[in-house]
Amino acid sequence: MELESLYRPHGVEERWQRTWEDEGLYRADADDPRPTYVIAVPPPNVTGALHMGHALNGSIQDALIRLHRMQGYNTLWQPGYDHAGISTQAVVERELREQGTSRFELGREKFVERVWEWLHEYGGIIMGQFRRLGCSLDYERERFTMDDGYVRAVMRFFVHLYERGWLYRDNRIINWCSDCRTSISDLEVEYIDVDDALTYARYPLMNGEGSVTIATVRPATILADVAIAVNPDDERYTHLIGKEAIVPVVERRVPIIADERVDPSFGTGALKVTPGHDPIDFEIGRDHNLPELTVIGFDGRMTGDIPPEYDGLTEDEADELVVQWLRDHDQLEKRESYRHAVGHCERSGTRIQPLVSLQWWCDMKEMAAPAIEAIETGRVRFHPPVQNRVALDWLKSIRPWNVSRQLWWGHQLPIWYCPDGHVICSETEPDACTECGSRTLTRDEDVLDTWFSSALWPFATLGWPDDTPDLRRFYPGDVNSTAREIIFLWEARMIMAGLELMRDIPFRDVIIHSTILAADGRRMSKSLRNGIDPIDLIDEHGADATRYGLLRMSSTQDVRFSAQSIEEGRRLANKLWNASRLLLMGGEADVELRQSSLEERWILARIDATRAELERDLAAFDFAHAAERLYHLTFDDFCDWYLESIKPRLSEPDVRATAFAALERLLKLLHPIMPHVTEEIWSHLPNRETRLIVAPWLESTGEFAAELNALEDAQTAARIYRRSGVRINVSGDAKRIFEAVVRPTENGQGDVEAERTRLAKEIQRSEKMLANEKFVANAAPDVVEGERQKLAQFRAELDALGN
RNA sequence: GGGCGCGUAGCUCAGCGGGAGAGCACUCGCUUCACACGCGAGGGGUCGCUGGUUCGAUCCCAGCCGCGCCCACCA
C-alpha cells in the first residue's frame, strides 16, 4: 500500500469520526456489566459556537473518556445543550427587532414558538463541532434542558424545594438589567471601573440650624431618599441623630438615623438612605423600618411619585436636573470626579439598576451544608486543590438565590395564584385552588434562572425524576471539567442538588481547566477580535494536532495561546505517520514479540515506563505533562533510538514483527490524545481484529524494567562519549546500542577537552560540598550518599576520557 | 477592602530545598534510501528586586516592584 510521506489529517479524521459513530463505539449501555466511567459534558449554550474553552475542555474530557474506554470501563460521555435563557431570548429578540416587530407584539406563546423555530434552524451546532474534534460523546443520548423529560425534572426540583420551605417570594432589592428586562443573580454581575462625578449636596435641617452635606454618585436617586444615616460613633454628627432634614427637590422631611454600616471616612461621613435603589441602603432601610420608594422603573426611566418634569427622563438626564436644582438653591457644595466599580450585566454590558422587586428566592443554607461536608471530607475534590477553598468560601457564606427571571424563554415557575391570594405550587397545572377551590388560577409569569436547571444536569440527563436503568447505572458520575468562572454558578449547585435529590455526590473530581488567553495576554473576546476559532485550527492542522496542542499548553493557571504547541502536535502526527511507513514499507509481518535484543527490550521497557508515568499524569489531570511525555517517547525513544538501531535489520521478519508490536503499544498510549492518526495507522497494521478506540489498554508488564536503569546509564555515558568523540569498548548486546550511538564526530576527534573541563568543575563542586562538615552533618543521609555517588561517577567518567 | 495566583533562555511554559530544563525561534553541518513538518552539533539564563531562615535557596519566609484573576454593600 502506497502511503504519502506527508500525513494529511483531512479526510482521514472525518472518516474515522463517521466510522466510530456508525459502528456504535461511542455508545454506553446500561446493561453492560463492566464498571462505569461517566462524564457529563458542560452543556454549551444552544445558540453558541465552539470556542477555545470548549475545545480545550473537549480535548480533556475525551482524553479521559478514551483512556477509560480502552481500560475496559463502561464509558458514558453525556452530550447536550443548555437553553441559556437570557442569551437565547436576546438573540431571537434582536432578530425580531430587525424585522420591525417585538416579542410584545407577538405575545408570549407565539414568541416561545418563534424561539423553538430559531433553534431548529440555527441552534445546536456545537455537537457537530465536537464531532469534528473527535470527541467520543454518546451523541444518541443528546439532551436539552428544555426537552419534555428535563422540564419535568425542573418542575420536580422546584416543588421539592418549595415543600422543603426553602423557596419564598419577597420584595427585595435585586440586580435589574434594563436591557435584558430581567433581574439577574449576583453572580451574573460584573464590576467595571467607571468614571463618575461625586456630587456633594446640602440637606437643610428641619430646625433651621444649618444643613448636613452628603455625597452621592447618583443625584437622581435623591428623589427616593427616606433618611440620612451617620455612624453612631461619628462625633461630628452625634448631635444630629434623631433630628430631621429636608431632601432637596422633593422637599421631604426625613429622619437622621445612626447605623454602623456608615463609613465615617467616606465623603462627608453622612449617607443619604435610598432603600429603593441601593443594596446597602436597602438593608439599612429594612432594619430601621423605612419606606422603600422607587423613582427609577424597569425601563430605566424616572417614574413614581416625583415632580412631573422628571417623569420619563433617563437617569442621566434626571441627574443633571437635580444638580441644576441644587445649584439654583445654593445647595450644591461641590462636584468632583470619582472612579469606582459599578455593577454591569455580564451579558448585555448594561449598568445594573438596583431595584426593589417581587421575586422568588431560594434559601441555600441547608443545601450548602452537605456540599461543604462533601468537599471538606474529600468526597468531591477540585483540581487544582486551591479551588476547594474557593468553593468552600463561597458555600460557607452563601446567600439566598434569586431564581426568578422576567423572561419568556425558560422554565415557567410552577406557581399559580388564586384571586384570594393563595399560592399553589404544583408540578402540573392544578384544576382549582387547593385552599379555596377557586378555578380562576393564574400562573406566575416568571421563568427560572438558567442555572436552576443546569444544577440537575448529572442526573436529569439520565432520566431523573424517573427511576431509570441509566440513572441507576450511571449515577454518580466520575469527573466534571469546566472553567473557573463556573465554579459557583454550576459546580457548587450540581453538588448541592445531587446531594439533596439523589442523596449522593454527582461526581468525585472537578477539573478546573486553564483559560486560554489570546497571544497578547488578554481574554479572547469578540469585541477585541483577538480570538482564535478552534475550527480554523482543526482545518489548518487537524483535530489531533489541535487536541495535542491545547493539552500541551494547558496548565493549572491561565495560559497564553501558543500556536507552537499546535504545530508540535502536527509534527508529532507526521512523525508517527512516517515511523509507521518505515515499518510498513518493510513488507508483511506478524505483530508479535519475537526478538529480545537489547534495543528491543529497551524500547519495550521505555514504553512500559512511559505508560506508568502517563497513567499517573492523567490520574492527576496533568495533561500538559502527558502530552510532553508522549512527544518524547515518540521522537526520542521510539524513532531516534529504537528505529535507528533496528533499521539495518528491518528486512528480518522477526525484527519487523517485534517492531510492529512496539508500535502497537505506542499507538495505544497516544490514542486518547491523538485518536485519528493512531486509529489510521492501526488500521494499516497486519491482522487487525478490533478498532484501536476499543482496543485494550496496555497492562503493566514490568518487562525488562530492571535492565532499563542500567541501560539508560549506558546511554547517558554513550552520549558523553559521543559528545567527546571517543570510542569505547563494550561487549555483548550492549555493543550494538553503543555502536548505534557512539559514532566518531566529523573529524573523528571531538572536543575532549571541553568535556574534561565540565567534569572537573562538577568534581570540584561536589568535593567542596562533601568537605563541608555542616553539610555532611545536617543534610539528609540519602542526599549525602547521592552526592558521594555523583562524585564517584564524575571521577569515573573523567577517567574514561583518559586524563 | 479581602483573597488567590503569576513574574525562570528571544517566545510559550515546566521545575519548586542539594548538578538551571522542554518545545519553538536562533547558529553551524547534513538533498544518509520513514519523515527537511527531518537528522546531528551548538549558542543563549546574576530563575523580578531587597532582606531573612538554612550547611545549602530559582524553590521556604517577609517586604517591595510589575502583571492577572476571584470575591466584596464604601454611598
Short mmCIF file of N, CA and C in Angstrom, two decimals, chain A residues 426-508:
data_model
loop_
_atom_site.label_atom_id
_atom_site.label_comp_id
_atom_site.label_asym_id
_atom_site.label_seq_id
_atom_site.Cartn_x
_atom_site.Cartn_y
_atom_site.Cartn_z
N SER A 426 -47.20 23.38 42.14
CA SER A 426 -47.56 22.04 41.66
C SER A 426 -46.81 21.72 40.38
N GLU A 427 -46.39 20.44 40.26
CA GLU A 427 -45.64 20.06 39.06
C GLU A 427 -46.47 20.19 37.81
N THR A 428 -47.77 19.92 37.93
CA THR A 428 -48.66 20.07 36.78
C THR A 428 -49.72 21.10 37.11
N GLU A 429 -50.37 21.62 36.07
CA GLU A 429 -51.34 22.69 36.26
C GLU A 429 -52.51 22.21 37.10
N PRO A 430 -52.78 22.88 38.22
CA PRO A 430 -53.89 22.43 39.08
C PRO A 430 -55.24 22.89 38.51
N ASP A 431 -56.30 22.13 38.83
CA ASP A 431 -57.63 22.49 38.36
C ASP A 431 -58.22 23.62 39.19
N ALA A 432 -57.90 23.57 40.47
CA ALA A 432 -58.51 24.55 41.36
C ALA A 432 -57.59 24.82 42.54
N CYS A 433 -57.84 25.92 43.19
CA CYS A 433 -57.06 26.29 44.35
C CYS A 433 -57.25 25.24 45.44
N THR A 434 -56.14 24.74 45.97
CA THR A 434 -56.22 23.70 46.98
C THR A 434 -56.80 24.20 48.29
N GLU A 435 -56.82 25.51 48.47
CA GLU A 435 -57.31 26.06 49.76
C GLU A 435 -58.75 26.52 49.66
N CYS A 436 -59.08 27.24 48.57
CA CYS A 436 -60.43 27.80 48.50
C CYS A 436 -61.25 27.23 47.34
N GLY A 437 -60.64 26.39 46.52
CA GLY A 437 -61.38 25.76 45.44
C GLY A 437 -61.61 26.65 44.24
N SER A 438 -61.09 27.85 44.26
CA SER A 438 -61.29 28.75 43.13
C SER A 438 -60.70 28.14 41.86
N ARG A 439 -61.42 28.34 40.75
CA ARG A 439 -60.96 27.75 39.49
C ARG A 439 -60.32 28.79 38.57
N THR A 440 -60.31 30.02 39.00
CA THR A 440 -59.67 31.04 38.17
C THR A 440 -58.24 31.26 38.68
N LEU A 441 -57.35 30.41 38.19
CA LEU A 441 -55.97 30.49 38.63
C LEU A 441 -55.11 31.15 37.56
N THR A 442 -54.17 31.92 38.02
CA THR A 442 -53.23 32.50 37.05
C THR A 442 -51.82 32.04 37.41
N ARG A 443 -51.07 31.67 36.37
CA ARG A 443 -49.73 31.15 36.60
C ARG A 443 -48.74 32.31 36.71
N ASP A 444 -47.77 32.15 37.57
CA ASP A 444 -46.71 33.15 37.70
C ASP A 444 -46.04 33.32 36.34
N GLU A 445 -45.81 34.55 35.95
CA GLU A 445 -45.28 34.84 34.61
C GLU A 445 -43.80 34.51 34.48
N ASP A 446 -43.09 34.51 35.60
CA ASP A 446 -41.63 34.42 35.53
C ASP A 446 -41.14 33.03 35.12
N VAL A 447 -39.91 33.00 34.64
CA VAL A 447 -39.25 31.72 34.39
C VAL A 447 -38.06 31.60 35.35
N LEU A 448 -37.46 30.42 35.37
CA LEU A 448 -36.37 30.17 36.31
C LEU A 448 -35.01 30.54 35.70
N ASP A 449 -34.13 30.95 36.57
CA ASP A 449 -32.73 31.15 36.20
C ASP A 449 -32.23 29.91 35.45
N THR A 450 -31.50 30.14 34.38
CA THR A 450 -30.97 29.03 33.58
C THR A 450 -30.20 28.02 34.44
N TRP A 451 -29.47 28.53 35.43
CA TRP A 451 -28.63 27.65 36.24
C TRP A 451 -29.44 26.78 37.19
N PHE A 452 -30.71 27.16 37.37
CA PHE A 452 -31.59 26.32 38.19
C PHE A 452 -31.72 24.95 37.55
N SER A 453 -31.87 24.93 36.22
CA SER A 453 -32.00 23.64 35.53
C SER A 453 -30.63 22.98 35.33
N SER A 454 -29.59 23.77 35.14
CA SER A 454 -28.24 23.21 34.94
C SER A 454 -27.82 22.38 36.15
N ALA A 455 -28.30 22.78 37.32
CA ALA A 455 -27.91 22.10 38.55
C ALA A 455 -28.28 20.62 38.54
N LEU A 456 -29.26 20.28 37.69
CA LEU A 456 -29.75 18.90 37.65
C LEU A 456 -29.08 18.06 36.58
N TRP A 457 -28.19 18.67 35.82
CA TRP A 457 -27.63 18.04 34.62
C TRP A 457 -27.10 16.61 34.83
N PRO A 458 -26.34 16.34 35.89
CA PRO A 458 -25.75 14.99 36.01
C PRO A 458 -26.78 13.87 36.18
N PHE A 459 -27.99 14.20 36.61
CA PHE A 459 -28.97 13.11 36.77
C PHE A 459 -30.24 13.31 35.96
N ALA A 460 -30.60 14.56 35.66
CA ALA A 460 -31.78 14.76 34.81
C ALA A 460 -31.52 14.18 33.41
N THR A 461 -30.26 14.20 32.97
CA THR A 461 -29.94 13.64 31.66
C THR A 461 -30.05 12.12 31.66
N LEU A 462 -30.09 11.52 32.84
CA LEU A 462 -30.16 10.06 32.93
C LEU A 462 -31.58 9.59 33.23
N GLY A 463 -32.53 10.53 33.22
CA GLY A 463 -33.91 10.11 33.36
C GLY A 463 -34.60 10.57 34.63
N TRP A 464 -33.83 11.09 35.62
CA TRP A 464 -34.48 11.58 36.83
C TRP A 464 -35.55 12.59 36.44
N PRO A 465 -36.70 12.63 37.07
CA PRO A 465 -37.05 12.00 38.35
C PRO A 465 -37.50 10.55 38.26
N ASP A 466 -37.53 9.96 37.06
CA ASP A 466 -37.89 8.54 36.98
C ASP A 466 -36.72 7.70 37.45
N ASP A 467 -37.04 6.53 37.94
CA ASP A 467 -36.01 5.61 38.38
C ASP A 467 -35.63 4.73 37.18
N THR A 468 -34.73 5.21 36.36
CA THR A 468 -34.42 4.52 35.11
C THR A 468 -33.17 3.65 35.26
N PRO A 469 -33.02 2.66 34.37
CA PRO A 469 -31.80 1.84 34.38
C PRO A 469 -30.55 2.70 34.20
N ASP A 470 -30.64 3.70 33.33
CA ASP A 470 -29.49 4.58 33.13
C ASP A 470 -29.10 5.31 34.41
N LEU A 471 -30.12 5.80 35.10
CA LEU A 471 -29.86 6.54 36.33
C LEU A 471 -29.20 5.65 37.37
N ARG A 472 -29.73 4.46 37.49
CA ARG A 472 -29.16 3.52 38.48
C ARG A 472 -27.73 3.14 38.11
N ARG A 473 -27.50 3.02 36.82
CA ARG A 473 -26.22 2.53 36.35
C ARG A 473 -25.14 3.63 36.32
N PHE A 474 -25.52 4.82 35.88
CA PHE A 474 -24.51 5.83 35.57
C PHE A 474 -24.42 6.97 36.59
N TYR A 475 -25.18 6.91 37.65
CA TYR A 475 -25.06 7.92 38.70
C TYR A 475 -24.56 7.24 39.95
N PRO A 476 -23.60 7.83 40.68
CA PRO A 476 -22.93 9.09 40.37
C PRO A 476 -21.88 8.94 39.27
N GLY A 477 -21.56 10.06 38.64
CA GLY A 477 -20.51 10.07 37.63
C GLY A 477 -19.14 10.18 38.27
N ASP A 478 -18.15 10.41 37.45
CA ASP A 478 -16.77 10.41 37.94
C ASP A 478 -16.12 11.79 37.93
N VAL A 479 -16.23 12.46 36.78
CA VAL A 479 -15.46 13.69 36.60
C VAL A 479 -16.36 14.76 36.02
N ASN A 480 -16.11 16.01 36.41
CA ASN A 480 -16.70 17.13 35.72
C ASN A 480 -15.60 18.14 35.46
N SER A 481 -15.56 18.64 34.24
CA SER A 481 -14.47 19.52 33.86
C SER A 481 -15.04 20.83 33.34
N THR A 482 -14.49 21.92 33.85
CA THR A 482 -15.09 23.20 33.47
C THR A 482 -14.15 24.36 33.71
N ALA A 483 -14.61 25.55 33.35
CA ALA A 483 -13.80 26.76 33.52
C ALA A 483 -14.03 27.34 34.92
N ARG A 484 -13.10 28.15 35.35
CA ARG A 484 -13.12 28.68 36.70
C ARG A 484 -14.37 29.49 37.03
N GLU A 485 -14.84 30.27 36.05
CA GLU A 485 -15.96 31.16 36.36
C GLU A 485 -17.26 30.41 36.60
N ILE A 486 -17.25 29.08 36.41
CA ILE A 486 -18.47 28.31 36.55
C ILE A 486 -18.54 27.60 37.91
N ILE A 487 -17.52 27.77 38.74
CA ILE A 487 -17.46 27.03 40.00
C ILE A 487 -18.70 27.27 40.85
N PHE A 488 -19.09 28.52 41.00
CA PHE A 488 -20.26 28.82 41.85
C PHE A 488 -21.56 28.61 41.09
N LEU A 489 -21.58 29.13 39.85
CA LEU A 489 -22.81 29.07 39.07
C LEU A 489 -23.28 27.64 38.86
N TRP A 490 -22.31 26.75 38.66
CA TRP A 490 -22.71 25.40 38.24
C TRP A 490 -22.21 24.29 39.16
N GLU A 491 -20.88 24.24 39.36
CA GLU A 491 -20.32 23.12 40.12
C GLU A 491 -20.95 23.01 41.51
N ALA A 492 -20.92 24.11 42.23
CA ALA A 492 -21.42 24.08 43.60
C ALA A 492 -22.89 23.68 43.62
N ARG A 493 -23.65 24.19 42.64
CA ARG A 493 -25.08 23.91 42.63
C ARG A 493 -25.39 22.47 42.22
N MET A 494 -24.56 21.89 41.33
CA MET A 494 -24.75 20.47 40.99
C MET A 494 -24.49 19.60 42.22
N ILE A 495 -23.45 19.97 42.97
CA ILE A 495 -23.13 19.18 44.16
C ILE A 495 -24.28 19.27 45.17
N MET A 496 -24.79 20.50 45.36
CA MET A 496 -25.90 20.67 46.30
C MET A 496 -27.15 19.91 45.83
N ALA A 497 -27.49 20.08 44.55
CA ALA A 497 -28.71 19.44 44.02
C ALA A 497 -28.55 17.92 44.04
N GLY A 498 -27.37 17.43 43.69
CA GLY A 498 -27.14 15.98 43.68
C GLY A 498 -27.31 15.39 45.06
N LEU A 499 -26.73 16.06 46.05
CA LEU A 499 -26.82 15.55 47.42
C LEU A 499 -28.26 15.64 47.94
N GLU A 500 -28.97 16.69 47.54
CA GLU A 500 -30.33 16.87 48.03
C GLU A 500 -31.31 15.89 47.38
N LEU A 501 -31.20 15.73 46.05
CA LEU A 501 -32.21 14.93 45.34
C LEU A 501 -31.80 13.47 45.16
N MET A 502 -30.50 13.24 44.96
CA MET A 502 -30.03 11.87 44.72
C MET A 502 -29.36 11.27 45.95
N ARG A 503 -29.18 12.10 46.96
CA ARG A 503 -28.52 11.65 48.20
C ARG A 503 -27.09 11.20 47.94
N ASP A 504 -26.50 11.67 46.86
CA ASP A 504 -25.11 11.30 46.58
C ASP A 504 -24.47 12.38 45.72
N ILE A 505 -23.15 12.47 45.85
CA ILE A 505 -22.42 13.45 45.04
C ILE A 505 -22.55 13.11 43.56
N PRO A 506 -22.56 14.14 42.70
CA PRO A 506 -22.72 13.87 41.26
C PRO A 506 -21.43 13.39 40.59
N PHE A 507 -20.30 13.66 41.20
CA PHE A 507 -19.00 13.27 40.63
C PHE A 507 -17.96 13.41 41.72
N ARG A 508 -16.84 12.74 41.52
CA ARG A 508 -15.79 12.77 42.53
C ARG A 508 -14.77 13.88 42.27
#
